[in-house]
mmCIF file of C-alpha atoms in Angstrom:
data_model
loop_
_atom_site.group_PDB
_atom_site.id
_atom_site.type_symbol
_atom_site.label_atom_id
_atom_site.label_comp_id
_atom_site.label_asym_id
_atom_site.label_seq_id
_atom_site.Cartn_x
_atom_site.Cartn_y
_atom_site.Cartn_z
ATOM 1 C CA UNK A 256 -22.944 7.279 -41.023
ATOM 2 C CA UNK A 257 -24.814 9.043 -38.351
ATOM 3 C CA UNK A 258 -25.558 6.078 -36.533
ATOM 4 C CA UNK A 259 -21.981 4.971 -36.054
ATOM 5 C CA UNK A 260 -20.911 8.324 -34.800
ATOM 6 C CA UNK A 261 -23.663 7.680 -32.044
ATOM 7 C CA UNK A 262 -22.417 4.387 -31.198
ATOM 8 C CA UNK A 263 -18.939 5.622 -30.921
ATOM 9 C CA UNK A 264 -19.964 8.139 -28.416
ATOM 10 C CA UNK A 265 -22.134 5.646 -26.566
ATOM 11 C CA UNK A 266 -18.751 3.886 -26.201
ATOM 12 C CA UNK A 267 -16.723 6.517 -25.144
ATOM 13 C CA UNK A 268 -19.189 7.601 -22.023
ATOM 14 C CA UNK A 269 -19.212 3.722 -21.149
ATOM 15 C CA UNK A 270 -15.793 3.607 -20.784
ATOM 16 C CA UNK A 271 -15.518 6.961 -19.016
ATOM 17 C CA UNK A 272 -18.355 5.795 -16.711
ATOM 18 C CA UNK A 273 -16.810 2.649 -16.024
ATOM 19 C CA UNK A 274 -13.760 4.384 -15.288
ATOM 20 C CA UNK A 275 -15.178 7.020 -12.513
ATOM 21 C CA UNK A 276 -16.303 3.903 -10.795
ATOM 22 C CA UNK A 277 -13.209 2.018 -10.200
ATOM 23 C CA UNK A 278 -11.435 5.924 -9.114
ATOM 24 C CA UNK A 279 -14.594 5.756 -6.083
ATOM 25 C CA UNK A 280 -13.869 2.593 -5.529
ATOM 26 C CA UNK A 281 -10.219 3.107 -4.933
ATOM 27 C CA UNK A 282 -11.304 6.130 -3.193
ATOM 28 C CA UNK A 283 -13.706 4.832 -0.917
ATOM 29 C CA UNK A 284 -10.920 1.980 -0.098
ATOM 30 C CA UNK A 285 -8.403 4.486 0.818
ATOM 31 C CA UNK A 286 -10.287 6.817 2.750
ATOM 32 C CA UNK A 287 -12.140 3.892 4.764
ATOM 33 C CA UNK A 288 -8.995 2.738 5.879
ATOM 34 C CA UNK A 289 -7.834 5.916 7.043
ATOM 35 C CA UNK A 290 -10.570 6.067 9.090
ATOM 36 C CA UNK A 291 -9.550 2.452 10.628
ATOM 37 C CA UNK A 292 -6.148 2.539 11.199
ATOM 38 C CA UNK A 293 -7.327 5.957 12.936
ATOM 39 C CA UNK A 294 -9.907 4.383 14.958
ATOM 40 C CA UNK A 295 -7.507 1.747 16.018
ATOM 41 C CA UNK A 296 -4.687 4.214 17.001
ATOM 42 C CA UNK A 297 -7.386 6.083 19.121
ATOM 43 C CA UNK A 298 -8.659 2.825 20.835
ATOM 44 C CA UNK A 299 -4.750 2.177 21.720
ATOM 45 C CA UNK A 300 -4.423 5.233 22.617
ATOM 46 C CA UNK A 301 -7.205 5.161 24.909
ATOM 47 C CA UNK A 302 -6.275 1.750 26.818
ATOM 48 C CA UNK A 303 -2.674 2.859 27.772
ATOM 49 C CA UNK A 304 -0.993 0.630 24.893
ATOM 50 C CA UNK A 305 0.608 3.488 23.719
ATOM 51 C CA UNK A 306 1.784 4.861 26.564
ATOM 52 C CA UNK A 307 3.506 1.707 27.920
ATOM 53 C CA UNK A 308 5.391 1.401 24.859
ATOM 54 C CA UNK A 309 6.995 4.512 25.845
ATOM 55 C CA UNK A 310 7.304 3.503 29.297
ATOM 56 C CA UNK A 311 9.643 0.609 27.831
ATOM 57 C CA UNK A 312 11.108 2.818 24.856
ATOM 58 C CA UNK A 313 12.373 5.143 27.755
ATOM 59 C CA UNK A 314 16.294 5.204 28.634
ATOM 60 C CA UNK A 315 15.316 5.408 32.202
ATOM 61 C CA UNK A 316 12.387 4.372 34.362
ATOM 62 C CA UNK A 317 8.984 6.068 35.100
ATOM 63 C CA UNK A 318 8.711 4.123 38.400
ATOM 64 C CA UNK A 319 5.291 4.741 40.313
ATOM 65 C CA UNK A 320 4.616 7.422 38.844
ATOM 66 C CA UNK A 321 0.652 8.279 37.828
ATOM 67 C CA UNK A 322 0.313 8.578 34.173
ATOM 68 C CA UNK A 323 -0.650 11.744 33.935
ATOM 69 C CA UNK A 324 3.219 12.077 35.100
ATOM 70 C CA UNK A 325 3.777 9.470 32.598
ATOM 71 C CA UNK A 326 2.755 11.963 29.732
ATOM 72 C CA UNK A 327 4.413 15.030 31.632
ATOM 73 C CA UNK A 328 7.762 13.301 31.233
ATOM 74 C CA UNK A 329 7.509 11.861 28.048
ATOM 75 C CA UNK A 330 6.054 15.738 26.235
ATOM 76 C CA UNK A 331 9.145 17.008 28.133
ATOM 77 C CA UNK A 332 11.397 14.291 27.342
#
């Protein structure tokens, strides 16, 4: 009777164990994407995509201006 007790508990810590690795998994999926779609909003950020979609979002226009002006107008806007 001992012996099945054992095996029952052998059992149980597979399962658990099995478990914990699909919750990394998951885990590790999640937070490496975060960490993508972050990189890619910085490298958009970086080229000026960002800030011409604002520059066409705008209700009026930005003409010639620098875009450090750019940014001025669209924090104060």
């Amino acid at each position: 009777m001992w012996c099945g007790e054992v095996r029952d508990v052998r059992v149980a810590l597979a399962e658990q164990a099995g478990q914990s690795t699909v919750e990394y998994a998951v885990v590790l999926a999640a937070g490496l994407s975060m960490v993508v779609a972050l990189g890619a909003l910085w490298h958009a950020a970086s080229g000026g995509a960002l800030l011409g979609i604002v520059e066409r979002a705008c209700a009026y226009a930005l003409g010639g201006q620098s875009p450090l002006g750019a940014w001025q107008d669209v924090l104060l806007f």
